[in-house]
mmCIF file of C-alpha atoms in Angstrom:
data_model
loop_
_atom_site.group_PDB
_atom_site.id
_atom_site.type_symbol
_atom_site.label_atom_id
_atom_site.label_comp_id
_atom_site.label_asym_id
_atom_site.label_seq_id
_atom_site.Cartn_x
_atom_site.Cartn_y
_atom_site.Cartn_z
ATOM 1 C CA MET A 1 -14.804 -14.964 24.395
ATOM 2 C CA LYS A 2 -14.166 -13.314 21.093
ATOM 3 C CA THR A 3 -12.200 -15.202 18.370
ATOM 4 C CA TYR A 4 -9.486 -13.955 16.150
ATOM 5 C CA PHE A 5 -12.130 -13.640 13.419
ATOM 6 C CA GLN A 6 -14.271 -11.266 15.504
ATOM 7 C CA TYR A 7 -11.244 -9.182 16.647
ATOM 8 C CA SER A 8 -10.154 -8.982 12.970
ATOM 9 C CA SER A 9 -13.541 -7.646 11.921
ATOM 10 C CA VAL A 10 -13.548 -5.010 14.679
ATOM 11 C CA PHE A 11 -10.060 -3.707 13.848
ATOM 12 C CA THR A 12 -10.960 -3.686 10.103
ATOM 13 C CA LYS A 13 -14.042 -1.466 10.794
ATOM 14 C CA ILE A 14 -11.907 0.836 12.991
ATOM 15 C CA GLY A 15 -9.267 1.020 10.222
ATOM 16 C CA PHE A 16 -11.829 1.866 7.609
ATOM 17 C CA GLY A 17 -13.523 4.459 9.725
ATOM 18 C CA ALA A 18 -10.249 6.141 10.645
ATOM 19 C CA GLY A 19 -9.003 5.954 7.062
ATOM 20 C CA PHE A 20 -12.202 7.395 5.618
ATOM 21 C CA ILE A 21 -12.266 10.332 7.947
ATOM 22 C CA THR A 22 -8.506 11.254 7.736
ATOM 23 C CA ASN A 23 -8.370 10.792 3.953
ATOM 24 C CA ILE A 24 -11.562 12.713 3.289
ATOM 25 C CA PHE A 25 -10.108 15.531 5.419
ATOM 26 C CA LEU A 26 -6.812 15.452 3.589
ATOM 27 C CA ILE A 27 -8.639 15.648 0.246
ATOM 28 C CA TYR A 28 -10.780 18.561 1.596
ATOM 29 C CA LEU A 29 -7.646 20.470 2.683
ATOM 30 C CA THR A 30 -5.856 19.753 -0.535
ATOM 31 C CA VAL A 31 -8.700 20.798 -2.830
ATOM 32 C CA PHE A 32 -9.893 23.913 -1.021
ATOM 33 C CA HIS A 33 -7.226 25.291 1.264
ATOM 34 C CA VAL A 34 -3.662 24.075 0.418
ATOM 35 C CA LYS A 35 -1.973 26.563 -2.038
ATOM 36 C CA LYS A 36 1.541 25.153 -2.331
ATOM 37 C CA ILE A 37 0.539 21.684 -3.555
ATOM 38 C CA VAL A 38 -0.554 22.393 -7.103
ATOM 39 C CA GLY A 39 -0.854 20.849 -10.560
ATOM 40 C CA THR A 40 0.060 17.122 -11.196
ATOM 41 C CA TYR A 41 1.332 16.607 -7.554
ATOM 42 C CA LYS A 42 -1.959 17.789 -6.140
ATOM 43 C CA THR A 43 -3.827 15.292 -8.345
ATOM 44 C CA ILE A 44 -1.420 12.543 -7.184
ATOM 45 C CA VAL A 45 -2.014 13.410 -3.522
ATOM 46 C CA ILE A 46 -5.809 13.306 -3.868
ATOM 47 C CA SER A 47 -5.712 10.111 -5.905
ATOM 48 C CA PHE A 48 -3.519 8.342 -3.348
ATOM 49 C CA ALA A 49 -5.859 9.451 -0.545
ATOM 50 C CA ILE A 50 -8.845 7.966 -2.553
ATOM 51 C CA MET A 51 -6.921 4.708 -3.142
ATOM 52 C CA GLY A 52 -6.421 4.404 0.668
ATOM 53 C CA ILE A 53 -10.175 4.689 1.182
ATOM 54 C CA VAL A 54 -10.946 2.142 -1.457
ATOM 55 C CA PHE A 55 -8.396 -0.266 -0.039
ATOM 56 C CA ALA A 56 -9.828 -0.157 3.550
ATOM 57 C CA GLY A 57 -13.350 -0.241 2.195
ATOM 58 C CA TRP A 58 -12.740 -3.272 0.038
ATOM 59 C CA GLU A 59 -11.311 -5.106 2.963
ATOM 60 C CA LEU A 60 -14.692 -4.766 4.710
ATOM 61 C CA VAL A 61 -16.272 -6.354 1.514
ATOM 62 C CA SER A 62 -13.742 -9.153 0.988
ATOM 63 C CA ARG A 63 -12.824 -9.890 4.588
ATOM 64 C CA PRO A 64 -9.575 -11.680 3.845
ATOM 65 C CA PHE A 65 -8.066 -14.019 6.431
ATOM 66 C CA MET A 66 -5.037 -16.274 6.452
ATOM 67 C CA HIS A 67 -3.820 -19.384 8.230
ATOM 68 C CA ASN A 68 -0.293 -20.697 8.228
ATOM 69 C CA TYR A 69 -0.190 -24.425 8.855
ATOM 70 C CA ASP A 70 3.223 -26.190 8.543
ATOM 71 C CA LYS A 71 4.029 -26.306 4.802
ATOM 72 C CA ALA A 72 0.810 -24.563 3.717
ATOM 73 C CA LEU A 73 -0.651 -21.132 3.711
ATOM 74 C CA VAL A 74 -4.428 -20.897 3.346
ATOM 75 C CA TYR A 75 -5.883 -17.570 2.167
ATOM 76 C CA PHE A 76 -9.625 -17.249 2.228
ATOM 77 C CA SER A 77 -12.568 -14.963 2.887
ATOM 78 C CA LEU A 78 -14.605 -14.800 6.074
ATOM 79 C CA ALA A 79 -17.545 -13.353 4.175
ATOM 80 C CA ASP A 80 -20.806 -15.191 3.580
ATOM 81 C CA GLY A 81 -22.138 -15.378 0.020
ATOM 82 C CA VAL A 82 -21.192 -16.582 -3.395
ATOM 83 C CA PRO A 83 -17.791 -18.439 -3.144
ATOM 84 C CA GLN A 84 -16.794 -17.318 -6.657
ATOM 85 C CA PHE A 85 -17.289 -13.716 -5.952
ATOM 86 C CA PHE A 86 -15.263 -13.792 -2.721
ATOM 87 C CA GLN A 87 -12.441 -15.714 -4.498
ATOM 88 C CA PHE A 88 -12.371 -12.777 -6.927
ATOM 89 C CA SER A 89 -12.720 -10.165 -4.040
ATOM 90 C CA ILE A 90 -9.641 -11.348 -2.146
ATOM 91 C CA ALA A 91 -7.627 -11.381 -5.445
ATOM 92 C CA PHE A 92 -8.844 -7.841 -6.082
ATOM 93 C CA TYR A 93 -7.806 -6.895 -2.561
ATOM 94 C CA ALA A 94 -4.335 -8.180 -3.406
ATOM 95 C CA MET A 95 -4.354 -6.045 -6.596
ATOM 96 C CA ILE A 96 -5.144 -2.875 -4.651
ATOM 97 C CA TYR A 97 -2.312 -3.824 -2.120
ATOM 98 C CA MET A 98 0.136 -3.966 -5.048
ATOM 99 C CA SER A 99 -1.235 -0.767 -6.637
ATOM 100 C CA ILE A 100 -0.609 1.238 -3.445
ATOM 101 C CA LEU A 101 3.047 0.092 -3.304
ATOM 102 C CA SER A 102 3.422 0.948 -7.081
ATOM 103 C CA PHE A 103 1.842 4.392 -6.549
ATOM 104 C CA ILE A 104 4.470 5.115 -3.860
ATOM 105 C CA ALA A 105 7.179 4.273 -6.434
ATOM 106 C CA VAL A 106 5.502 6.541 -8.961
ATOM 107 C CA GLN A 107 5.537 9.482 -6.421
ATOM 108 C CA PHE A 108 9.389 9.040 -5.984
ATOM 109 C CA VAL A 109 9.805 9.087 -9.733
ATOM 110 C CA TYR A 110 7.648 12.123 -10.095
ATOM 111 C CA ARG A 111 9.355 14.078 -7.311
ATOM 112 C CA TYR A 112 12.760 13.213 -8.739
ATOM 113 C CA LEU A 113 11.843 14.469 -12.269
ATOM 114 C CA ALA A 114 10.154 17.584 -10.809
ATOM 115 C CA LEU A 115 13.399 18.386 -9.059
ATOM 116 C CA PHE A 116 16.110 17.323 -11.492
ATOM 117 C CA HIS A 117 14.382 17.055 -14.932
ATOM 118 C CA LEU A 118 11.586 19.591 -14.907
ATOM 119 C CA LYS A 119 11.012 19.533 -18.633
ATOM 120 C CA ILE A 120 10.417 15.762 -18.666
ATOM 121 C CA ALA A 121 8.033 16.102 -15.674
ATOM 122 C CA GLN A 122 6.142 18.948 -17.450
ATOM 123 C CA LYS A 123 5.386 16.517 -20.324
ATOM 124 C CA PHE A 124 3.179 14.682 -17.932
ATOM 125 C CA ASP A 125 1.179 17.697 -16.837
ATOM 126 C CA GLY A 126 -2.366 18.178 -18.003
ATOM 127 C CA ASN A 127 -3.695 14.937 -19.571
ATOM 128 C CA GLY A 128 -0.324 13.446 -18.997
ATOM 129 C CA VAL A 129 -1.311 13.086 -15.306
ATOM 130 C CA PHE A 130 -3.223 9.907 -16.415
ATOM 131 C CA GLY A 131 0.082 8.230 -17.065
ATOM 132 C CA TRP A 132 1.127 8.673 -13.406
ATOM 133 C CA LEU A 133 -2.311 7.543 -12.195
ATOM 134 C CA GLY A 134 -2.687 4.732 -14.667
ATOM 135 C CA TYR A 135 0.644 2.981 -14.199
ATOM 136 C CA PRO A 136 0.023 1.565 -10.692
ATOM 137 C CA ILE A 137 -2.959 -0.377 -12.109
ATOM 138 C CA ILE A 138 -0.612 -2.353 -14.356
ATOM 139 C CA PRO A 139 1.483 -4.110 -11.609
ATOM 140 C CA GLY A 140 -1.632 -4.359 -9.586
ATOM 141 C CA ILE A 141 -3.367 -6.288 -12.290
ATOM 142 C CA ILE A 142 -0.258 -8.478 -12.803
ATOM 143 C CA TYR A 143 -0.119 -9.259 -9.112
ATOM 144 C CA GLY A 144 -3.881 -9.715 -8.539
ATOM 145 C CA SER A 145 -4.437 -11.769 -11.747
ATOM 146 C CA SER A 146 -1.503 -14.094 -11.018
ATOM 147 C CA PHE A 147 -2.855 -14.634 -7.533
ATOM 148 C CA TYR A 148 -6.359 -15.408 -8.969
ATOM 149 C CA LEU A 149 -5.015 -17.831 -11.655
ATOM 150 C CA TYR A 150 -2.317 -19.612 -9.634
ATOM 151 C CA CYS A 151 -3.947 -19.878 -6.210
ATOM 152 C CA GLN A 152 -7.373 -21.339 -6.930
ATOM 153 C CA PRO A 153 -8.633 -23.922 -4.386
ATOM 154 C CA ASP A 154 -8.550 -27.586 -5.339
ATOM 155 C CA ALA A 155 -8.512 -31.074 -3.781
ATOM 156 C CA ASP A 156 -4.766 -30.883 -2.994
ATOM 157 C CA SER A 157 -5.058 -27.576 -1.232
ATOM 158 C CA ASP A 158 -8.057 -28.715 0.748
ATOM 159 C CA ASP A 159 -5.983 -31.662 2.008
ATOM 160 C CA PHE A 160 -3.065 -29.363 2.911
ATOM 161 C CA ASN A 161 -0.908 -31.303 0.405
ATOM 162 C CA ALA A 162 -0.465 -34.199 2.789
ATOM 163 C CA ASP A 163 1.972 -35.868 0.449
ATOM 164 C CA GLY A 164 4.382 -32.990 0.771
ATOM 165 C CA THR A 165 4.578 -32.169 -2.965
ATOM 166 C CA LEU A 166 5.315 -28.667 -4.149
ATOM 167 C CA ARG A 167 2.429 -26.673 -5.718
ATOM 168 C CA TRP A 168 4.201 -25.218 -8.721
ATOM 169 C CA LYS A 169 1.305 -22.818 -9.568
ATOM 170 C CA ASN A 170 1.532 -21.333 -6.071
ATOM 171 C CA MET A 171 5.313 -21.070 -6.469
ATOM 172 C CA CYS A 172 4.855 -19.232 -9.710
ATOM 173 C CA PHE A 173 2.739 -16.667 -7.941
ATOM 174 C CA LEU A 174 5.303 -16.353 -5.118
ATOM 175 C CA VAL A 175 8.204 -15.793 -7.549
ATOM 176 C CA GLN A 176 6.152 -13.318 -9.617
ATOM 177 C CA GLY A 177 4.872 -11.400 -6.576
ATOM 178 C CA VAL A 178 8.388 -11.090 -5.178
ATOM 179 C CA ALA A 179 9.645 -9.893 -8.470
ATOM 180 C CA VAL A 180 7.015 -7.215 -8.843
ATOM 181 C CA ILE A 181 7.351 -5.924 -5.310
ATOM 182 C CA GLY A 182 11.195 -6.083 -5.495
ATOM 183 C CA LEU A 183 11.220 -4.059 -8.816
ATOM 184 C CA HIS A 184 9.237 -1.238 -7.281
ATOM 185 C CA TYR A 185 11.277 -1.182 -4.100
ATOM 186 C CA ALA A 186 14.413 -0.900 -6.240
ATOM 187 C CA VAL A 187 12.812 2.126 -8.014
ATOM 188 C CA ILE A 188 12.006 3.652 -4.630
ATOM 189 C CA ILE A 189 15.461 3.082 -3.229
ATOM 190 C CA TYR A 190 17.215 4.371 -6.342
ATOM 191 C CA PHE A 191 15.322 7.579 -6.799
ATOM 192 C CA GLY A 192 15.131 8.076 -3.031
ATOM 193 C CA LEU A 193 18.893 7.946 -2.799
ATOM 194 C CA GLN A 194 19.281 10.212 -5.797
ATOM 195 C CA MET A 195 17.155 12.857 -4.197
ATOM 196 C CA HIS A 196 18.733 12.428 -0.706
ATOM 197 C CA PHE A 197 22.292 13.028 -1.985
ATOM 198 C CA ASN A 198 21.628 15.625 -4.728
ATOM 199 C CA MET A 199 18.733 17.658 -3.399
ATOM 200 C CA LYS A 200 20.885 20.027 -1.342
ATOM 201 C CA SER A 201 23.052 21.108 -4.255
ATOM 202 C CA LYS A 202 20.072 21.331 -6.615
ATOM 203 C CA LEU A 203 18.040 23.568 -4.255
ATOM 204 C CA LYS A 204 20.867 25.814 -3.158
ATOM 205 C CA ASP A 205 19.800 28.572 -5.660
ATOM 206 C CA TYR A 206 16.145 28.473 -4.557
ATOM 207 C CA SER A 207 14.521 30.421 -1.661
ATOM 208 C CA SER A 208 14.482 28.922 1.878
ATOM 209 C CA THR A 209 10.750 28.557 1.672
ATOM 210 C CA TYR A 210 10.948 26.437 -1.521
ATOM 211 C CA ARG A 211 13.831 24.374 -0.126
ATOM 212 C CA ARG A 212 11.858 23.682 3.082
ATOM 213 C CA LEU A 213 8.779 22.613 1.114
ATOM 214 C CA GLN A 214 10.697 20.223 -1.112
ATOM 215 C CA ASN A 215 12.466 18.660 1.858
ATOM 216 C CA GLN A 216 9.067 18.235 3.566
ATOM 217 C CA PHE A 217 7.645 16.441 0.456
ATOM 218 C CA PHE A 218 10.656 14.160 0.491
ATOM 219 C CA ARG A 219 10.325 13.314 4.203
ATOM 220 C CA ALA A 220 6.612 12.623 3.634
ATOM 221 C CA LEU A 221 7.519 10.206 0.856
ATOM 222 C CA VAL A 222 10.002 8.430 3.077
ATOM 223 C CA VAL A 223 7.435 8.019 5.786
ATOM 224 C CA GLN A 224 4.935 6.802 3.135
ATOM 225 C CA THR A 225 7.407 4.235 2.219
ATOM 226 C CA MET A 226 8.424 3.044 5.661
ATOM 227 C CA ALA A 227 4.839 2.723 6.861
ATOM 228 C CA PRO A 228 3.794 0.144 4.179
ATOM 229 C CA THR A 229 7.128 -1.549 4.487
ATOM 230 C CA ILE A 230 6.619 -2.160 8.159
ATOM 231 C CA MET A 231 2.809 -2.685 7.946
ATOM 232 C CA PHE A 232 2.513 -4.417 4.548
ATOM 233 C CA VAL A 233 5.663 -5.880 3.099
ATOM 234 C CA ILE A 234 7.524 -7.381 6.053
ATOM 235 C CA PRO A 235 4.418 -9.041 7.586
ATOM 236 C CA ALA A 236 3.190 -10.239 4.230
ATOM 237 C CA GLY A 237 6.706 -11.569 3.377
ATOM 238 C CA CYS A 238 6.779 -13.654 6.620
ATOM 239 C CA ILE A 239 3.328 -14.965 5.924
ATOM 240 C CA LEU A 240 4.110 -15.876 2.247
ATOM 241 C CA LEU A 241 7.392 -17.482 3.201
ATOM 242 C CA GLY A 242 5.891 -19.319 6.249
ATOM 243 C CA PRO A 243 5.318 -22.576 4.328
ATOM 244 C CA LEU A 244 9.164 -22.604 3.679
ATOM 245 C CA PHE A 245 10.017 -22.139 7.370
ATOM 246 C CA SER A 246 8.435 -25.416 8.542
ATOM 247 C CA PRO A 247 10.501 -27.858 6.342
ATOM 248 C CA ILE A 248 13.675 -25.821 6.557
ATOM 249 C CA PHE A 249 13.728 -25.369 10.370
ATOM 250 C CA GLY A 250 11.715 -28.523 11.131
ATOM 251 C CA ILE A 251 9.140 -26.698 13.208
ATOM 252 C CA HIS A 252 5.349 -27.143 13.451
ATOM 253 C CA LEU A 253 3.306 -24.062 12.547
ATOM 254 C CA SER A 254 -0.371 -23.342 13.084
ATOM 255 C CA LEU A 255 -0.960 -19.672 13.202
ATOM 256 C CA GLN A 256 -3.967 -17.583 12.403
ATOM 257 C CA THR A 257 -2.083 -14.848 10.591
ATOM 258 C CA GLY A 258 -5.174 -13.317 9.089
ATOM 259 C CA TRP A 259 -5.346 -10.686 11.822
ATOM 260 C CA LEU A 260 -2.514 -8.966 9.960
ATOM 261 C CA CYS A 261 -4.963 -7.980 7.352
ATOM 262 C CA SER A 262 -6.615 -5.818 9.956
ATOM 263 C CA VAL A 263 -3.258 -4.149 10.568
ATOM 264 C CA PHE A 264 -3.138 -3.390 6.866
ATOM 265 C CA SER A 265 -6.406 -1.345 7.075
ATOM 266 C CA LEU A 266 -4.690 0.940 9.640
ATOM 267 C CA TYR A 267 -2.124 2.089 7.037
ATOM 268 C CA PRO A 268 -4.421 4.653 5.178
ATOM 269 C CA PRO A 269 -5.081 6.784 8.236
ATOM 270 C CA ILE A 270 -1.459 6.581 9.341
ATOM 271 C CA ASP A 271 -0.198 7.667 5.913
ATOM 272 C CA SER A 272 -2.609 10.618 5.747
ATOM 273 C CA ILE A 273 -1.875 11.857 9.269
ATOM 274 C CA ALA A 274 1.879 11.573 8.634
ATOM 275 C CA PHE A 275 1.598 13.613 5.448
ATOM 276 C CA MET A 276 -0.509 16.326 7.166
ATOM 277 C CA MET A 277 1.934 16.476 10.121
ATOM 278 C CA ILE A 278 5.084 16.726 7.999
ATOM 279 C CA VAL A 279 4.067 19.228 5.379
ATOM 280 C CA THR A 280 3.868 22.579 7.240
ATOM 281 C CA GLU A 281 0.947 24.044 5.337
ATOM 282 C CA THR A 282 -1.347 21.089 5.917
ATOM 283 C CA HIS A 283 -0.105 20.909 9.568
ATOM 284 C CA ARG A 284 -1.181 24.470 10.243
ATOM 285 C CA LEU A 285 -4.519 23.957 8.523
ATOM 286 C CA LEU A 286 -5.000 20.745 10.612
ATOM 287 C CA VAL A 287 -4.211 22.592 13.786
ATOM 288 C CA HIS A 288 -6.383 25.553 12.916
ATOM 289 C CA THR A 289 -9.309 23.293 11.967
ATOM 290 C CA THR A 290 -8.960 21.284 15.152
ATOM 291 C CA ARG A 291 -8.955 24.386 17.380
ATOM 292 C CA ASN A 292 -12.010 25.732 15.623
ATOM 293 C CA CYS A 293 -13.811 22.427 16.123
ATOM 294 C CA GLY A 294 -12.817 22.435 19.770
#
């Protein structure tokens, strides 16, 4: 009978394979065939697809797993090898996780500026695109480094903190992580609402084709936000807050929650497929290519 660990490994490999194929295909379409996605946004789309491949691929390397036990959460690697490397690898995995969420926020800001403040957006064209691409690394480093520094294993963690004391270093990571994630969701919500309520009046003087394209980009961004919210943030929030549930509600917990990491690996293919299905040009190219292959 297969264990959670074995099922987790199988789903991770499936997620990586599906993510690699769909993201490579999206990159191929964007680079060689798509005509309406140009300039800085084209670079952003390609870079985000590459980040999805890296995220799913690094999960194969780091093999993260989690176990919620009463007042404790144990986060570790299932991989064999040098322990110090895999302590770093699961922290780096957390860094990529945060960078993806930050990159989504960046896309909302860029789409907002491109629609309502074009002159400002144009300042980030050319070499300025590295500003858009470089920013997500900063919150990623903050999140990943705080995880690495504050969540190192020690004698207390090995004993599951049997005396019931609060691990302040771990609490620092939790507070910092919630703050970083919350900040970027606030950005997403603010700029998303601004576009939702003002896009119609802004685009009324443009052609129907241009309006349709901008609406498709906006819907794609909304889906790109909802997917990680459902697959990343809500499950991760429940896991991270799990140690607080046991003392508050007086319940015993012993859950192998690490299988959710395998669910995380399914996000990249879902994201790419959603983008290709929503944007008409990529949808037509996808259908045309599929028919030719058939």
